[in-house]
Amino acid sequence: MIGAALEDLLGRARGPLGPPIDLDLGLESGPLAELGELLSRLNGFALFNAGVQVFQAGGQGPGPELMAWNTDTTWKNTYGTLADDVFCFGQDLFGVQFGIVANAQVVTFNPETAERIALGPGLADWAAWLLADPDVNGAATFARSYQDQHGPLAPGQRLIPLRYFVGGGEYDFDNLVVRDAAQAMRIRGPIARQVHDLPDGAVIRLSASE
């Protein structure tokens, strides 16, 4: 059963992105089962002025499709093995992934470093985290301001920095460009592989494959 925090998110959502679906991910409990229930209620949606996107399942709607997004060739192969066990179900404005690991933990996955931050054992923890600070965790105000100035993003687009955040780039309109969401991940995969295991304070010389 979807709890209060997820009901709150659904009440704020703009969607669905895909047609009605009865999604069964093959598990009776855990966050993957909760994801199946969530998308069966609303098959893909946007939150916080499109600062957060939850993928649709079934491939008959705009934006990334859940299963296709998690195939190796869409973008994960550019990260080596760093993203293999993360089942991603959504992303924020800058491509930070929201994912599930081992049907036991909901995490964020940083596209530039592959760093994971654990949010909790269920989607309710992810929802509560977003609702606790929509501007910081959901990019709500930034998303509105950017699109007011530059026009709306398509469901398949995200923002990527010209100078990477991990290299000191700023969250500034002049440092951001619109890219296809999968391309944006592929561009940063090689970066993540270079910096993932570096110690704090290490000198970074970034090179991307695209």
PDB file of C-alpha atoms in Angstrom, residues 5-97:
ATOM      1  CA  ALA A   5       4.500  10.605   1.473  1.00  0.00           C
ATOM      2  CA  LEU A   6       3.990   8.868  -1.874  1.00  0.00           C
ATOM      3  CA  GLU A   7       0.343   9.926  -1.939  1.00  0.00           C
ATOM      4  CA  ASP A   8       1.549  13.497  -1.419  1.00  0.00           C
ATOM      5  CA  LEU A   9       3.934  13.163  -4.362  1.00  0.00           C
ATOM      6  CA  LEU A  10       1.214  11.720  -6.573  1.00  0.00           C
ATOM      7  CA  GLY A  11      -0.991  14.655  -5.672  1.00  0.00           C
ATOM      8  CA  ARG A  12       1.692  17.022  -6.979  1.00  0.00           C
ATOM      9  CA  ALA A  13       2.577  14.978 -10.069  1.00  0.00           C
ATOM     10  CA  ARG A  14       2.031  15.894 -13.696  1.00  0.00           C
ATOM     11  CA  GLY A  15       1.297  12.775 -15.687  1.00  0.00           C
ATOM     12  CA  PRO A  16       0.909  10.088 -16.707  1.00  0.00           C
ATOM     13  CA  LEU A  17       3.646   9.905 -19.318  1.00  0.00           C
ATOM     14  CA  GLY A  18       2.546   6.451 -20.443  1.00  0.00           C
ATOM     15  CA  PRO A  19      -0.748   4.593 -20.844  1.00  0.00           C
ATOM     16  CA  PRO A  20      -2.363   2.745 -17.937  1.00  0.00           C
ATOM     17  CA  ILE A  21      -0.382  -0.330 -16.950  1.00  0.00           C
ATOM     18  CA  ASP A  22      -0.557  -3.098 -14.382  1.00  0.00           C
ATOM     19  CA  LEU A  23       3.158  -3.357 -13.676  1.00  0.00           C
ATOM     20  CA  ASP A  24       4.467  -6.456 -11.927  1.00  0.00           C
ATOM     21  CA  LEU A  25       8.234  -6.480 -11.421  1.00  0.00           C
ATOM     22  CA  GLY A  26       8.134 -10.027 -10.077  1.00  0.00           C
ATOM     23  CA  LEU A  27       8.480  -9.292  -6.373  1.00  0.00           C
ATOM     24  CA  GLU A  28       5.885  -9.238  -3.620  1.00  0.00           C
ATOM     25  CA  SER A  29       7.668  -6.830  -1.291  1.00  0.00           C
ATOM     26  CA  GLY A  30      10.457  -4.271  -1.167  1.00  0.00           C
ATOM     27  CA  PRO A  31      10.959  -1.073  -3.158  1.00  0.00           C
ATOM     28  CA  LEU A  32      10.655  -2.797  -6.553  1.00  0.00           C
ATOM     29  CA  ALA A  33       7.207  -4.043  -5.618  1.00  0.00           C
ATOM     30  CA  GLU A  34       6.380  -0.525  -4.444  1.00  0.00           C
ATOM     31  CA  LEU A  35       7.591   0.866  -7.774  1.00  0.00           C
ATOM     32  CA  GLY A  36       5.285  -1.505  -9.628  1.00  0.00           C
ATOM     33  CA  GLU A  37       2.379  -0.290  -7.507  1.00  0.00           C
ATOM     34  CA  LEU A  38       3.354   3.363  -8.006  1.00  0.00           C
ATOM     35  CA  LEU A  39       3.541   3.121 -11.795  1.00  0.00           C
ATOM     36  CA  SER A  40       0.320   1.130 -11.859  1.00  0.00           C
ATOM     37  CA  ARG A  41      -1.258   4.161 -10.217  1.00  0.00           C
ATOM     38  CA  LEU A  42       0.438   6.754 -12.458  1.00  0.00           C
ATOM     39  CA  ASN A  43       2.610   5.487 -15.272  1.00  0.00           C
ATOM     40  CA  GLY A  44       5.433   8.004 -15.332  1.00  0.00           C
ATOM     41  CA  PHE A  45       5.242  11.591 -14.154  1.00  0.00           C
ATOM     42  CA  ALA A  46       7.058  14.848 -13.487  1.00  0.00           C
ATOM     43  CA  LEU A  47       7.349  16.738 -10.214  1.00  0.00           C
ATOM     44  CA  PHE A  48       8.545  20.158  -9.077  1.00  0.00           C
ATOM     45  CA  ASN A  49       8.397  21.947 -12.458  1.00  0.00           C
ATOM     46  CA  ALA A  50      10.002  18.915 -14.133  1.00  0.00           C
ATOM     47  CA  GLY A  51      12.915  19.064 -11.690  1.00  0.00           C
ATOM     48  CA  VAL A  52      12.143  15.399 -11.017  1.00  0.00           C
ATOM     49  CA  GLN A  53      11.060  12.800 -13.525  1.00  0.00           C
ATOM     50  CA  VAL A  54       9.808   9.256 -12.878  1.00  0.00           C
ATOM     51  CA  PHE A  55      10.076   7.026 -15.927  1.00  0.00           C
ATOM     52  CA  GLN A  56       7.096   5.475 -17.685  1.00  0.00           C
ATOM     53  CA  ALA A  57       6.929   1.736 -18.350  1.00  0.00           C
ATOM     54  CA  GLY A  58       5.791   0.158 -21.577  1.00  0.00           C
ATOM     55  CA  GLY A  59       7.414   2.380 -24.183  1.00  0.00           C
ATOM     56  CA  GLN A  60       4.280   4.102 -25.411  1.00  0.00           C
ATOM     57  CA  GLY A  61       4.901   7.529 -23.929  1.00  0.00           C
ATOM     58  CA  PRO A  62       7.426  10.379 -23.956  1.00  0.00           C
ATOM     59  CA  GLY A  63      10.720  10.340 -22.129  1.00  0.00           C
ATOM     60  CA  PRO A  64      12.869   7.403 -21.019  1.00  0.00           C
ATOM     61  CA  GLU A  65      11.184   4.018 -20.694  1.00  0.00           C
ATOM     62  CA  LEU A  66      11.898   2.179 -17.454  1.00  0.00           C
ATOM     63  CA  MET A  67      13.225  -1.122 -18.790  1.00  0.00           C
ATOM     64  CA  ALA A  68      15.061   0.369 -21.764  1.00  0.00           C
ATOM     65  CA  TRP A  69      16.745   2.923 -19.511  1.00  0.00           C
ATOM     66  CA  ASN A  70      18.209   0.108 -17.420  1.00  0.00           C
ATOM     67  CA  THR A  71      19.687  -1.852 -20.314  1.00  0.00           C
ATOM     68  CA  ASP A  72      23.448  -1.840 -20.558  1.00  0.00           C
ATOM     69  CA  THR A  73      23.645  -0.200 -23.968  1.00  0.00           C
ATOM     70  CA  THR A  74      21.476   2.832 -23.166  1.00  0.00           C
ATOM     71  CA  TRP A  75      24.173   4.356 -20.928  1.00  0.00           C
ATOM     72  CA  LYS A  76      25.338   2.006 -18.162  1.00  0.00           C
ATOM     73  CA  ASN A  77      28.149   0.455 -20.202  1.00  0.00           C
ATOM     74  CA  THR A  78      29.981   3.800 -20.149  1.00  0.00           C
ATOM     75  CA  TYR A  79      30.221   3.488 -16.344  1.00  0.00           C
ATOM     76  CA  GLY A  80      31.990   0.134 -16.405  1.00  0.00           C
ATOM     77  CA  THR A  81      30.460  -1.816 -13.525  1.00  0.00           C
ATOM     78  CA  LEU A  82      29.652   1.214 -11.369  1.00  0.00           C
ATOM     79  CA  ALA A  83      25.937   1.292 -12.233  1.00  0.00           C
ATOM     80  CA  ASP A  84      25.289  -2.385 -12.922  1.00  0.00           C
ATOM     81  CA  ASP A  85      23.326  -3.130  -9.750  1.00  0.00           C
ATOM     82  CA  VAL A  86      21.324   0.109  -9.631  1.00  0.00           C
ATOM     83  CA  PHE A  87      17.814  -0.180 -11.103  1.00  0.00           C
ATOM     84  CA  CYS A  88      17.037   3.428 -11.971  1.00  0.00           C
ATOM     85  CA  PHE A  89      13.421   4.588 -11.924  1.00  0.00           C
ATOM     86  CA  GLY A  90      13.795   8.346 -12.276  1.00  0.00           C
ATOM     87  CA  GLN A  91      16.150  11.313 -12.344  1.00  0.00           C
ATOM     88  CA  ASP A  92      16.410  14.939 -11.407  1.00  0.00           C
ATOM     89  CA  LEU A  93      16.986  17.953 -13.651  1.00  0.00           C
ATOM     90  CA  PHE A  94      20.746  17.328 -13.838  1.00  0.00           C
ATOM     91  CA  GLY A  95      20.581  13.572 -14.372  1.00  0.00           C
ATOM     92  CA  VAL A  96      21.100  12.467 -10.786  1.00  0.00           C
ATOM     93  CA  GLN A  97      19.499   9.042 -10.851  1.00  0.00           C
TER      94      GLN A  97
END
